[in-house]
Protein backbone atom coordinates (compact mmCIF):
# COMPACT_ATOMS: atom_id res chain seq x y z
CA UNK A 1 0.00 0.00 0.00
CA UNK A 2 2.83 2.44 0.77
CA UNK A 3 4.31 2.18 -2.73
CA UNK A 4 0.86 2.34 -4.32
CA UNK A 5 0.14 5.53 -2.39
CA UNK A 6 3.49 6.98 -3.51
CA UNK A 7 2.64 6.08 -7.10
CA UNK A 8 -0.81 7.61 -6.70
CA UNK A 9 0.71 10.81 -5.32
CA UNK A 10 3.26 10.97 -8.15
CA UNK A 11 0.62 10.58 -10.87
CA UNK A 12 -1.85 12.97 -9.24
CA UNK A 13 0.88 15.59 -8.74
CA UNK A 14 1.90 15.28 -12.41
CA UNK A 15 -1.71 15.72 -13.51
CA UNK A 16 -2.12 18.72 -11.21
CA UNK A 17 0.97 20.39 -12.65
CA UNK A 18 -0.20 19.56 -16.15
CA UNK A 19 -3.47 21.36 -15.46
CA UNK A 20 -1.52 24.33 -14.10
CA UNK A 21 0.64 24.36 -17.22
CA UNK A 22 -2.49 24.24 -19.38
CA UNK A 23 -3.83 27.32 -17.58
CA UNK A 24 -0.76 29.43 -18.43
CA UNK A 25 -0.40 28.07 -21.98
CA UNK A 26 -2.38 30.99 -23.50
CA UNK A 27 0.02 33.48 -21.90
CA UNK A 28 3.00 31.52 -23.22
CA UNK A 29 1.41 31.53 -26.68
CA UNK A 30 0.97 35.32 -26.52
CA UNK A 31 4.61 35.72 -25.51
CA UNK A 32 5.72 33.48 -28.38
CA UNK A 33 3.60 35.52 -30.81
CA UNK A 34 5.26 38.75 -29.68
CA UNK A 35 8.75 37.27 -30.00
CA UNK A 36 7.86 35.96 -33.48
CA UNK A 37 6.79 39.50 -34.42
CA UNK A 38 10.01 41.01 -33.10
CA UNK A 39 12.18 38.55 -35.03
CA UNK A 40 10.16 38.90 -38.26
CA UNK A 41 10.24 42.69 -37.98
CA UNK A 42 13.99 42.85 -37.49
CA UNK A 43 14.61 40.33 -40.23
CA UNK A 44 12.72 42.46 -42.75
CA UNK A 45 14.27 45.85 -41.91
CA UNK A 46 15.62 47.89 -44.82
CA UNK A 47 19.38 48.10 -45.46
CA UNK A 48 19.58 51.69 -44.22
CA UNK A 49 18.39 50.55 -40.77
CA UNK A 50 21.65 48.70 -40.22
CA UNK A 51 23.23 51.87 -38.84
CA UNK A 52 20.52 52.38 -36.21
CA UNK A 53 21.70 51.15 -32.82
CA UNK A 54 19.95 48.07 -31.36
CA UNK A 55 21.73 48.32 -28.01
CA UNK A 56 18.56 48.89 -26.00
CA UNK A 57 16.72 46.14 -27.86
CA UNK A 58 19.62 43.73 -27.39
CA UNK A 59 19.69 44.41 -23.65
CA UNK A 60 15.94 43.92 -23.26
CA UNK A 61 16.04 40.73 -25.32
CA UNK A 62 18.85 39.39 -23.12
CA UNK A 63 16.94 40.21 -19.94
CA UNK A 64 13.70 38.77 -21.35
CA UNK A 65 15.41 35.48 -22.16
CA UNK A 66 16.99 35.24 -18.71
CA UNK A 67 13.76 36.07 -16.90
CA UNK A 68 11.48 33.84 -18.94
CA UNK A 69 13.83 30.86 -18.89
CA UNK A 70 14.07 31.30 -15.11
CA UNK A 71 10.34 31.52 -14.34
CA UNK A 72 9.30 29.16 -17.13
CA UNK A 73 11.67 26.16 -17.09
CA UNK A 74 11.48 23.95 -20.15
CA UNK A 75 9.28 20.87 -19.89
CA UNK A 76 10.93 17.48 -20.42
CA UNK A 77 10.28 15.76 -23.71
CA UNK A 78 7.62 13.06 -23.63
CA UNK A 79 7.91 10.74 -26.63
CA UNK A 80 4.62 9.29 -27.96
CA UNK A 81 5.77 5.80 -26.95
CA UNK A 82 5.61 6.91 -23.31
CA UNK A 83 1.80 6.74 -23.43
CA UNK A 84 1.81 2.98 -23.87
CA UNK A 85 4.76 2.49 -21.53
CA UNK A 86 3.12 4.22 -18.57
CA UNK A 87 -0.13 2.35 -19.08
CA UNK A 88 1.51 -1.05 -19.45
CA UNK A 89 3.55 -0.57 -16.27
CA UNK A 90 0.53 0.35 -14.15
CA UNK A 91 -1.46 -2.47 -15.74
CA UNK A 92 1.22 -4.91 -14.60
CA UNK A 93 0.55 -3.69 -11.07
CA UNK A 94 -3.21 -4.11 -11.60
CA UNK A 95 -2.51 -7.62 -12.84
CA UNK A 96 -0.77 -8.40 -9.56
CA UNK A 97 -3.71 -6.89 -7.68
CA UNK A 98 -6.09 -9.17 -9.56
CA UNK A 99 -3.97 -12.18 -8.64
CA UNK A 100 -4.26 -11.12 -5.01
CA UNK A 101 -8.03 -10.77 -5.38
CA UNK A 102 -8.18 -14.34 -6.73
CA UNK A 103 -6.33 -15.61 -3.68
CA UNK A 104 -8.79 -13.84 -1.41
CA UNK A 105 -11.74 -15.21 -3.40
CA UNK A 106 -10.36 -18.72 -3.00
CA UNK A 107 -10.77 -18.41 0.79
CA UNK A 108 -14.40 -19.08 0.00
CA UNK A 109 -16.12 -17.17 2.79
CA UNK A 110 -19.16 -15.08 1.79
CA UNK A 111 -17.44 -11.81 2.65
CA UNK A 112 -14.26 -12.76 0.73
CA UNK A 113 -16.20 -13.85 -2.36
CA UNK A 114 -18.42 -10.76 -2.24
CA UNK A 115 -15.43 -8.42 -1.96
CA UNK A 116 -13.61 -10.21 -4.78
CA UNK A 117 -16.63 -10.06 -7.10
CA UNK A 118 -17.12 -6.36 -6.43
CA UNK A 119 -13.43 -5.73 -7.06
CA UNK A 120 -13.47 -7.63 -10.36
CA UNK A 121 -16.63 -5.83 -11.48
CA UNK A 122 -15.15 -2.40 -10.77
CA UNK A 123 -11.95 -3.33 -12.61
CA UNK A 124 -13.87 -4.52 -15.68
CA UNK A 125 -15.64 -1.18 -15.71
CA UNK A 126 -12.23 0.51 -15.62
CA UNK A 127 -10.97 -1.68 -18.48
CA UNK A 128 -13.96 -0.73 -20.60
CA UNK A 129 -13.46 2.96 -19.87
CA UNK A 130 -9.82 2.63 -20.94
CA UNK A 131 -10.77 0.78 -24.15
CA UNK A 132 -8.48 -2.09 -23.19
CA UNK A 133 -10.12 -4.49 -25.66
CA UNK A 134 -9.70 -2.09 -28.62
CA UNK A 135 -6.15 -1.12 -27.68
CA UNK A 136 -4.99 -4.72 -27.39
CA UNK A 137 -6.51 -5.50 -30.78
CA UNK A 138 -4.77 -2.47 -32.30
CA UNK A 139 -1.43 -3.58 -30.85
CA UNK A 140 -1.82 -7.11 -32.19
CA UNK A 141 -2.87 -5.85 -35.62
CA UNK A 142 0.19 -3.61 -35.78
CA UNK A 143 2.74 -5.95 -34.24
CA UNK A 144 1.58 -9.49 -35.06
CA UNK A 145 -1.11 -9.38 -37.77
CA UNK A 146 -0.95 -13.16 -38.20
CA UNK A 147 -2.31 -13.51 -34.65
CA UNK A 148 -5.24 -11.15 -35.21
CA UNK A 149 -7.59 -13.95 -36.28
CA UNK A 150 -6.87 -15.74 -32.99
CA UNK A 151 -7.77 -12.61 -31.06
CA UNK A 152 -11.03 -12.22 -32.96
CA UNK A 153 -11.86 -15.89 -32.42
CA UNK A 154 -11.27 -15.51 -28.68
CA UNK A 155 -13.52 -12.43 -28.62
CA UNK A 156 -16.32 -14.27 -30.41
CA UNK A 157 -16.10 -17.27 -28.10
CA UNK A 158 -16.05 -15.00 -25.05
CA UNK A 159 -19.07 -13.02 -26.22
CA UNK A 160 -20.99 -16.17 -27.18
CA UNK A 161 -20.44 -17.67 -23.76
CA UNK A 162 -21.61 -14.49 -22.06
CA UNK A 163 -24.97 -14.77 -23.84
CA UNK A 164 -25.18 -18.53 -23.24
CA UNK A 165 -24.78 -19.63 -26.86
CA UNK A 166 -21.24 -20.99 -26.53
CA UNK A 167 -19.51 -23.28 -24.02
CA UNK A 168 -17.14 -21.86 -21.44
CA UNK A 169 -14.57 -24.52 -22.31
CA UNK A 170 -14.46 -23.35 -25.95
CA UNK A 171 -13.91 -19.73 -24.89
CA UNK A 172 -11.09 -20.73 -22.55
CA UNK A 173 -9.49 -22.79 -25.30
CA UNK A 174 -9.58 -19.85 -27.73
CA UNK A 175 -7.97 -17.58 -25.13
CA UNK A 176 -5.24 -20.13 -24.53
CA UNK A 177 -4.64 -20.41 -28.27
CA UNK A 178 -4.34 -16.62 -28.42
CA UNK A 179 -1.73 -16.62 -25.65
CA UNK A 180 0.23 -19.31 -27.51
CA UNK A 181 0.14 -17.28 -30.70
CA UNK A 182 1.48 -14.11 -29.08
CA UNK A 183 4.17 -15.99 -27.16
CA UNK A 184 5.24 -17.79 -30.32
CA UNK A 185 5.64 -14.51 -32.19
CA UNK A 186 7.60 -12.94 -29.34
CA UNK A 187 10.01 -15.84 -29.01
CA UNK A 188 10.51 -15.97 -32.77
CA UNK A 189 11.22 -12.27 -32.96
CA UNK A 190 13.77 -12.57 -30.14
CA UNK A 191 15.78 -15.30 -31.92
CA UNK A 192 19.05 -14.20 -33.45
CA UNK A 193 19.36 -17.35 -35.55
CA UNK A 194 16.82 -19.87 -36.88
CA UNK A 195 16.08 -22.63 -34.40
CA UNK A 196 17.79 -20.89 -31.47
CA UNK A 197 16.38 -22.12 -28.16
CA UNK A 198 14.55 -19.23 -26.58
CA UNK A 199 13.30 -18.70 -23.04
CA UNK A 200 10.87 -16.09 -21.79
CA UNK A 201 13.66 -14.53 -19.75
CA UNK A 202 15.98 -14.12 -22.74
CA UNK A 203 13.13 -12.76 -24.83
CA UNK A 204 12.45 -10.22 -22.08
CA UNK A 205 16.03 -8.99 -22.24
CA UNK A 206 16.17 -8.78 -26.02
CA UNK A 207 12.79 -7.25 -26.80
CA UNK A 208 12.23 -4.89 -23.87
CA UNK A 209 11.56 -1.37 -25.12
CA UNK A 210 12.61 0.42 -21.91
CA UNK A 211 15.23 0.05 -19.20
CA UNK A 212 12.64 -1.30 -16.77
CA UNK A 213 11.04 -3.48 -19.44
CA UNK A 214 12.93 -6.72 -18.73
CA UNK A 215 11.75 -6.81 -15.11
CA UNK A 216 8.16 -6.08 -16.09
CA UNK A 217 8.23 -8.74 -18.79
CA UNK A 218 9.83 -11.37 -16.56
CA UNK A 219 7.06 -10.86 -14.01
CA UNK A 220 4.54 -11.56 -16.75
CA UNK A 221 5.92 -15.06 -17.21
CA UNK A 222 4.44 -15.99 -13.83
CA UNK A 223 1.21 -14.17 -14.66
CA UNK A 224 0.97 -16.07 -17.92
CA UNK A 225 1.63 -19.42 -16.27
CA UNK A 226 -1.15 -18.87 -13.71
CA UNK A 227 -3.58 -17.65 -16.36
CA UNK A 228 -2.68 -20.49 -18.73
CA UNK A 229 -3.23 -23.03 -15.94
CA UNK A 230 -6.68 -21.62 -15.18
CA UNK A 231 -7.59 -21.55 -18.87
CA UNK A 232 -6.49 -25.16 -19.28
CA UNK A 233 -8.52 -26.24 -16.26
CA UNK A 234 -11.64 -24.50 -17.57
CA UNK A 235 -11.07 -25.87 -21.07
CA UNK A 236 -11.07 -29.36 -19.54
CA UNK A 237 -14.19 -28.42 -17.53
CA UNK A 238 -12.31 -28.74 -14.25
CA UNK A 239 -11.93 -25.06 -13.38
CA UNK A 240 -14.14 -22.62 -11.53
CA UNK A 241 -12.96 -19.26 -12.88
CA UNK A 242 -15.57 -17.06 -14.54
CA UNK A 243 -15.29 -16.14 -18.20
CA UNK A 244 -15.15 -12.45 -17.27
CA UNK A 245 -12.24 -13.05 -14.92
CA UNK A 246 -10.32 -15.05 -17.53
CA UNK A 247 -10.86 -12.46 -20.26
CA UNK A 248 -9.91 -9.57 -17.98
CA UNK A 249 -6.63 -11.26 -17.11
CA UNK A 250 -5.96 -12.20 -20.74
CA UNK A 251 -6.37 -8.61 -21.90
CA UNK A 252 -4.13 -7.29 -19.13
CA UNK A 253 -1.38 -9.81 -19.83
CA UNK A 254 -1.39 -9.07 -23.55
CA UNK A 255 -1.50 -5.32 -22.98
CA UNK A 256 1.53 -5.41 -20.69
CA UNK A 257 3.57 -7.76 -22.89
CA UNK A 258 2.83 -5.90 -26.12
CA UNK A 259 3.34 -2.56 -24.44
CA UNK A 260 6.77 -3.46 -23.05
CA UNK A 261 8.29 -5.07 -26.16
CA UNK A 262 9.64 -3.55 -29.35
mmCIF file of C-alpha atoms in Angstrom:
data_model
loop_
_atom_site.group_PDB
_atom_site.id
_atom_site.type_symbol
_atom_site.label_atom_id
_atom_site.label_comp_id
_atom_site.label_asym_id
_atom_site.label_seq_id
_atom_site.Cartn_x
_atom_site.Cartn_y
_atom_site.Cartn_z
ATOM 1 C CA UNK A 1 0.000 0.000 0.000
ATOM 2 C CA UNK A 2 2.828 2.441 0.766
ATOM 3 C CA UNK A 3 4.306 2.182 -2.728
ATOM 4 C CA UNK A 4 0.860 2.341 -4.319
ATOM 5 C CA UNK A 5 0.142 5.530 -2.390
ATOM 6 C CA UNK A 6 3.492 6.980 -3.514
ATOM 7 C CA UNK A 7 2.644 6.083 -7.100
ATOM 8 C CA UNK A 8 -0.807 7.612 -6.704
ATOM 9 C CA UNK A 9 0.707 10.809 -5.320
ATOM 10 C CA UNK A 10 3.258 10.971 -8.146
ATOM 11 C CA UNK A 11 0.625 10.580 -10.869
ATOM 12 C CA UNK A 12 -1.846 12.972 -9.242
ATOM 13 C CA UNK A 13 0.876 15.587 -8.739
ATOM 14 C CA UNK A 14 1.898 15.277 -12.408
ATOM 15 C CA UNK A 15 -1.709 15.721 -13.507
ATOM 16 C CA UNK A 16 -2.123 18.723 -11.213
ATOM 17 C CA UNK A 17 0.973 20.388 -12.647
ATOM 18 C CA UNK A 18 -0.197 19.564 -16.155
ATOM 19 C CA UNK A 19 -3.466 21.356 -15.456
ATOM 20 C CA UNK A 20 -1.525 24.333 -14.097
ATOM 21 C CA UNK A 21 0.640 24.359 -17.225
ATOM 22 C CA UNK A 22 -2.486 24.238 -19.381
ATOM 23 C CA UNK A 23 -3.826 27.317 -17.583
ATOM 24 C CA UNK A 24 -0.757 29.431 -18.425
ATOM 25 C CA UNK A 25 -0.397 28.066 -21.978
ATOM 26 C CA UNK A 26 -2.377 30.995 -23.500
ATOM 27 C CA UNK A 27 0.023 33.481 -21.903
ATOM 28 C CA UNK A 28 3.002 31.521 -23.218
ATOM 29 C CA UNK A 29 1.412 31.532 -26.679
ATOM 30 C CA UNK A 30 0.967 35.322 -26.518
ATOM 31 C CA UNK A 31 4.606 35.719 -25.509
ATOM 32 C CA UNK A 32 5.719 33.479 -28.379
ATOM 33 C CA UNK A 33 3.599 35.515 -30.812
ATOM 34 C CA UNK A 34 5.263 38.749 -29.679
ATOM 35 C CA UNK A 35 8.746 37.273 -30.001
ATOM 36 C CA UNK A 36 7.864 35.964 -33.479
ATOM 37 C CA UNK A 37 6.785 39.497 -34.418
ATOM 38 C CA UNK A 38 10.007 41.010 -33.101
ATOM 39 C CA UNK A 39 12.177 38.552 -35.031
ATOM 40 C CA UNK A 40 10.160 38.897 -38.261
ATOM 41 C CA UNK A 41 10.242 42.689 -37.980
ATOM 42 C CA UNK A 42 13.995 42.846 -37.485
ATOM 43 C CA UNK A 43 14.615 40.327 -40.234
ATOM 44 C CA UNK A 44 12.720 42.462 -42.749
ATOM 45 C CA UNK A 45 14.267 45.847 -41.908
ATOM 46 C CA UNK A 46 15.620 47.889 -44.824
ATOM 47 C CA UNK A 47 19.381 48.101 -45.465
ATOM 48 C CA UNK A 48 19.578 51.694 -44.218
ATOM 49 C CA UNK A 49 18.389 50.549 -40.768
ATOM 50 C CA UNK A 50 21.649 48.700 -40.224
ATOM 51 C CA UNK A 51 23.232 51.872 -38.841
ATOM 52 C CA UNK A 52 20.517 52.384 -36.212
ATOM 53 C CA UNK A 53 21.698 51.148 -32.815
ATOM 54 C CA UNK A 54 19.954 48.073 -31.360
ATOM 55 C CA UNK A 55 21.731 48.316 -28.008
ATOM 56 C CA UNK A 56 18.562 48.887 -26.003
ATOM 57 C CA UNK A 57 16.715 46.135 -27.859
ATOM 58 C CA UNK A 58 19.620 43.728 -27.391
ATOM 59 C CA UNK A 59 19.688 44.406 -23.652
ATOM 60 C CA UNK A 60 15.940 43.916 -23.256
ATOM 61 C CA UNK A 61 16.039 40.729 -25.316
ATOM 62 C CA UNK A 62 18.851 39.393 -23.125
ATOM 63 C CA UNK A 63 16.938 40.209 -19.942
ATOM 64 C CA UNK A 64 13.702 38.767 -21.351
ATOM 65 C CA UNK A 65 15.411 35.483 -22.162
ATOM 66 C CA UNK A 66 16.995 35.236 -18.706
ATOM 67 C CA UNK A 67 13.765 36.071 -16.897
ATOM 68 C CA UNK A 68 11.477 33.839 -18.943
ATOM 69 C CA UNK A 69 13.830 30.857 -18.890
ATOM 70 C CA UNK A 70 14.068 31.304 -15.115
ATOM 71 C CA UNK A 71 10.336 31.525 -14.344
ATOM 72 C CA UNK A 72 9.295 29.157 -17.129
ATOM 73 C CA UNK A 73 11.675 26.158 -17.092
ATOM 74 C CA UNK A 74 11.482 23.950 -20.149
ATOM 75 C CA UNK A 75 9.278 20.868 -19.891
ATOM 76 C CA UNK A 76 10.929 17.485 -20.416
ATOM 77 C CA UNK A 77 10.279 15.764 -23.712
ATOM 78 C CA UNK A 78 7.618 13.062 -23.628
ATOM 79 C CA UNK A 79 7.906 10.737 -26.630
ATOM 80 C CA UNK A 80 4.623 9.291 -27.956
ATOM 81 C CA UNK A 81 5.770 5.802 -26.946
ATOM 82 C CA UNK A 82 5.613 6.906 -23.305
ATOM 83 C CA UNK A 83 1.804 6.741 -23.432
ATOM 84 C CA UNK A 84 1.813 2.982 -23.867
ATOM 85 C CA UNK A 85 4.760 2.489 -21.533
ATOM 86 C CA UNK A 86 3.119 4.224 -18.566
ATOM 87 C CA UNK A 87 -0.132 2.348 -19.082
ATOM 88 C CA UNK A 88 1.506 -1.053 -19.446
ATOM 89 C CA UNK A 89 3.550 -0.569 -16.273
ATOM 90 C CA UNK A 90 0.534 0.351 -14.148
ATOM 91 C CA UNK A 91 -1.461 -2.472 -15.745
ATOM 92 C CA UNK A 92 1.225 -4.914 -14.604
ATOM 93 C CA UNK A 93 0.546 -3.693 -11.065
ATOM 94 C CA UNK A 94 -3.206 -4.111 -11.596
ATOM 95 C CA UNK A 95 -2.514 -7.620 -12.844
ATOM 96 C CA UNK A 96 -0.767 -8.401 -9.564
ATOM 97 C CA UNK A 97 -3.707 -6.890 -7.684
ATOM 98 C CA UNK A 98 -6.095 -9.171 -9.562
ATOM 99 C CA UNK A 99 -3.974 -12.175 -8.642
ATOM 100 C CA UNK A 100 -4.259 -11.125 -5.015
ATOM 101 C CA UNK A 101 -8.032 -10.770 -5.384
ATOM 102 C CA UNK A 102 -8.182 -14.339 -6.731
ATOM 103 C CA UNK A 103 -6.334 -15.606 -3.680
ATOM 104 C CA UNK A 104 -8.790 -13.840 -1.405
ATOM 105 C CA UNK A 105 -11.738 -15.209 -3.397
ATOM 106 C CA UNK A 106 -10.356 -18.717 -2.999
ATOM 107 C CA UNK A 107 -10.767 -18.411 0.788
ATOM 108 C CA UNK A 108 -14.403 -19.079 0.000
ATOM 109 C CA UNK A 109 -16.121 -17.170 2.794
ATOM 110 C CA UNK A 110 -19.163 -15.076 1.787
ATOM 111 C CA UNK A 111 -17.444 -11.811 2.649
ATOM 112 C CA UNK A 112 -14.261 -12.760 0.729
ATOM 113 C CA UNK A 113 -16.201 -13.853 -2.357
ATOM 114 C CA UNK A 114 -18.421 -10.763 -2.239
ATOM 115 C CA UNK A 115 -15.430 -8.418 -1.959
ATOM 116 C CA UNK A 116 -13.614 -10.206 -4.780
ATOM 117 C CA UNK A 117 -16.632 -10.061 -7.099
ATOM 118 C CA UNK A 118 -17.120 -6.357 -6.428
ATOM 119 C CA UNK A 119 -13.426 -5.728 -7.061
ATOM 120 C CA UNK A 120 -13.471 -7.635 -10.355
ATOM 121 C CA UNK A 121 -16.626 -5.834 -11.484
ATOM 122 C CA UNK A 122 -15.150 -2.402 -10.770
ATOM 123 C CA UNK A 123 -11.954 -3.328 -12.610
ATOM 124 C CA UNK A 124 -13.867 -4.525 -15.679
ATOM 125 C CA UNK A 125 -15.637 -1.175 -15.711
ATOM 126 C CA UNK A 126 -12.230 0.511 -15.620
ATOM 127 C CA UNK A 127 -10.975 -1.676 -18.477
ATOM 128 C CA UNK A 128 -13.961 -0.727 -20.601
ATOM 129 C CA UNK A 129 -13.465 2.962 -19.866
ATOM 130 C CA UNK A 130 -9.824 2.635 -20.936
ATOM 131 C CA UNK A 131 -10.766 0.776 -24.147
ATOM 132 C CA UNK A 132 -8.483 -2.095 -23.186
ATOM 133 C CA UNK A 133 -10.121 -4.487 -25.664
ATOM 134 C CA UNK A 134 -9.696 -2.094 -28.618
ATOM 135 C CA UNK A 135 -6.148 -1.116 -27.678
ATOM 136 C CA UNK A 136 -4.986 -4.721 -27.394
ATOM 137 C CA UNK A 137 -6.508 -5.496 -30.785
ATOM 138 C CA UNK A 138 -4.767 -2.468 -32.303
ATOM 139 C CA UNK A 139 -1.429 -3.577 -30.848
ATOM 140 C CA UNK A 140 -1.816 -7.113 -32.186
ATOM 141 C CA UNK A 141 -2.866 -5.851 -35.617
ATOM 142 C CA UNK A 142 0.195 -3.607 -35.780
ATOM 143 C CA UNK A 143 2.737 -5.954 -34.239
ATOM 144 C CA UNK A 144 1.585 -9.492 -35.059
ATOM 145 C CA UNK A 145 -1.109 -9.379 -37.765
ATOM 146 C CA UNK A 146 -0.951 -13.161 -38.196
ATOM 147 C CA UNK A 147 -2.314 -13.509 -34.651
ATOM 148 C CA UNK A 148 -5.238 -11.146 -35.206
ATOM 149 C CA UNK A 149 -7.587 -13.946 -36.279
ATOM 150 C CA UNK A 150 -6.870 -15.745 -32.989
ATOM 151 C CA UNK A 151 -7.772 -12.608 -31.064
ATOM 152 C CA UNK A 152 -11.031 -12.224 -32.963
ATOM 153 C CA UNK A 153 -11.863 -15.894 -32.417
ATOM 154 C CA UNK A 154 -11.268 -15.507 -28.685
ATOM 155 C CA UNK A 155 -13.519 -12.426 -28.623
ATOM 156 C CA UNK A 156 -16.323 -14.266 -30.414
ATOM 157 C CA UNK A 157 -16.096 -17.266 -28.099
ATOM 158 C CA UNK A 158 -16.051 -14.999 -25.053
ATOM 159 C CA UNK A 159 -19.069 -13.020 -26.222
ATOM 160 C CA UNK A 160 -20.992 -16.166 -27.181
ATOM 161 C CA UNK A 161 -20.441 -17.670 -23.760
ATOM 162 C CA UNK A 162 -21.608 -14.488 -22.059
ATOM 163 C CA UNK A 163 -24.970 -14.766 -23.837
ATOM 164 C CA UNK A 164 -25.181 -18.528 -23.235
ATOM 165 C CA UNK A 165 -24.776 -19.632 -26.855
ATOM 166 C CA UNK A 166 -21.239 -20.995 -26.532
ATOM 167 C CA UNK A 167 -19.513 -23.278 -24.021
ATOM 168 C CA UNK A 168 -17.138 -21.860 -21.436
ATOM 169 C CA UNK A 169 -14.573 -24.520 -22.314
ATOM 170 C CA UNK A 170 -14.456 -23.347 -25.945
ATOM 171 C CA UNK A 171 -13.911 -19.725 -24.893
ATOM 172 C CA UNK A 172 -11.087 -20.734 -22.547
ATOM 173 C CA UNK A 173 -9.490 -22.794 -25.303
ATOM 174 C CA UNK A 174 -9.578 -19.851 -27.730
ATOM 175 C CA UNK A 175 -7.967 -17.582 -25.131
ATOM 176 C CA UNK A 176 -5.237 -20.127 -24.532
ATOM 177 C CA UNK A 177 -4.643 -20.412 -28.273
ATOM 178 C CA UNK A 178 -4.338 -16.619 -28.420
ATOM 179 C CA UNK A 179 -1.727 -16.622 -25.654
ATOM 180 C CA UNK A 180 0.228 -19.314 -27.511
ATOM 181 C CA UNK A 181 0.140 -17.276 -30.701
ATOM 182 C CA UNK A 182 1.482 -14.108 -29.084
ATOM 183 C CA UNK A 183 4.169 -15.989 -27.159
ATOM 184 C CA UNK A 184 5.240 -17.791 -30.315
ATOM 185 C CA UNK A 185 5.638 -14.507 -32.187
ATOM 186 C CA UNK A 186 7.599 -12.941 -29.341
ATOM 187 C CA UNK A 187 10.011 -15.844 -29.010
ATOM 188 C CA UNK A 188 10.514 -15.969 -32.767
ATOM 189 C CA UNK A 189 11.222 -12.270 -32.963
ATOM 190 C CA UNK A 190 13.771 -12.573 -30.144
ATOM 191 C CA UNK A 191 15.778 -15.301 -31.919
ATOM 192 C CA UNK A 192 19.049 -14.202 -33.454
ATOM 193 C CA UNK A 193 19.364 -17.349 -35.554
ATOM 194 C CA UNK A 194 16.821 -19.870 -36.877
ATOM 195 C CA UNK A 195 16.078 -22.631 -34.399
ATOM 196 C CA UNK A 196 17.787 -20.890 -31.467
ATOM 197 C CA UNK A 197 16.379 -22.120 -28.161
ATOM 198 C CA UNK A 198 14.555 -19.234 -26.584
ATOM 199 C CA UNK A 199 13.302 -18.705 -23.038
ATOM 200 C CA UNK A 200 10.872 -16.092 -21.789
ATOM 201 C CA UNK A 201 13.662 -14.526 -19.746
ATOM 202 C CA UNK A 202 15.977 -14.122 -22.738
ATOM 203 C CA UNK A 203 13.128 -12.764 -24.831
ATOM 204 C CA UNK A 204 12.449 -10.219 -22.081
ATOM 205 C CA UNK A 205 16.031 -8.991 -22.242
ATOM 206 C CA UNK A 206 16.166 -8.780 -26.021
ATOM 207 C CA UNK A 207 12.794 -7.248 -26.798
ATOM 208 C CA UNK A 208 12.234 -4.888 -23.866
ATOM 209 C CA UNK A 209 11.558 -1.367 -25.121
ATOM 210 C CA UNK A 210 12.609 0.423 -21.906
ATOM 211 C CA UNK A 211 15.230 0.050 -19.198
ATOM 212 C CA UNK A 212 12.639 -1.297 -16.765
ATOM 213 C CA UNK A 213 11.043 -3.479 -19.442
ATOM 214 C CA UNK A 214 12.930 -6.720 -18.730
ATOM 215 C CA UNK A 215 11.749 -6.807 -15.107
ATOM 216 C CA UNK A 216 8.162 -6.078 -16.085
ATOM 217 C CA UNK A 217 8.227 -8.743 -18.792
ATOM 218 C CA UNK A 218 9.827 -11.374 -16.557
ATOM 219 C CA UNK A 219 7.059 -10.858 -14.005
ATOM 220 C CA UNK A 220 4.536 -11.558 -16.753
ATOM 221 C CA UNK A 221 5.917 -15.060 -17.213
ATOM 222 C CA UNK A 222 4.436 -15.991 -13.830
ATOM 223 C CA UNK A 223 1.209 -14.173 -14.661
ATOM 224 C CA UNK A 224 0.968 -16.067 -17.921
ATOM 225 C CA UNK A 225 1.633 -19.422 -16.268
ATOM 226 C CA UNK A 226 -1.152 -18.870 -13.713
ATOM 227 C CA UNK A 227 -3.584 -17.652 -16.364
ATOM 228 C CA UNK A 228 -2.684 -20.491 -18.727
ATOM 229 C CA UNK A 229 -3.230 -23.030 -15.943
ATOM 230 C CA UNK A 230 -6.676 -21.618 -15.183
ATOM 231 C CA UNK A 231 -7.591 -21.547 -18.870
ATOM 232 C CA UNK A 232 -6.486 -25.162 -19.284
ATOM 233 C CA UNK A 233 -8.520 -26.242 -16.263
ATOM 234 C CA UNK A 234 -11.637 -24.503 -17.567
ATOM 235 C CA UNK A 235 -11.068 -25.871 -21.071
ATOM 236 C CA UNK A 236 -11.075 -29.359 -19.538
ATOM 237 C CA UNK A 237 -14.189 -28.422 -17.532
ATOM 238 C CA UNK A 238 -12.312 -28.738 -14.255
ATOM 239 C CA UNK A 239 -11.934 -25.056 -13.382
ATOM 240 C CA UNK A 240 -14.137 -22.620 -11.526
ATOM 241 C CA UNK A 241 -12.955 -19.264 -12.884
ATOM 242 C CA UNK A 242 -15.572 -17.056 -14.539
ATOM 243 C CA UNK A 243 -15.295 -16.143 -18.204
ATOM 244 C CA UNK A 244 -15.146 -12.446 -17.267
ATOM 245 C CA UNK A 245 -12.237 -13.053 -14.924
ATOM 246 C CA UNK A 246 -10.324 -15.045 -17.534
ATOM 247 C CA UNK A 247 -10.859 -12.465 -20.260
ATOM 248 C CA UNK A 248 -9.909 -9.567 -17.982
ATOM 249 C CA UNK A 249 -6.628 -11.258 -17.108
ATOM 250 C CA UNK A 250 -5.957 -12.198 -20.735
ATOM 251 C CA UNK A 251 -6.373 -8.609 -21.896
ATOM 252 C CA UNK A 252 -4.133 -7.285 -19.128
ATOM 253 C CA UNK A 253 -1.380 -9.806 -19.832
ATOM 254 C CA UNK A 254 -1.389 -9.070 -23.555
ATOM 255 C CA UNK A 255 -1.499 -5.320 -22.983
ATOM 256 C CA UNK A 256 1.531 -5.412 -20.692
ATOM 257 C CA UNK A 257 3.568 -7.760 -22.886
ATOM 258 C CA UNK A 258 2.826 -5.903 -26.117
ATOM 259 C CA UNK A 259 3.345 -2.558 -24.437
ATOM 260 C CA UNK A 260 6.769 -3.457 -23.048
ATOM 261 C CA UNK A 261 8.293 -5.066 -26.158
ATOM 262 C CA UNK A 262 9.641 -3.546 -29.347
#
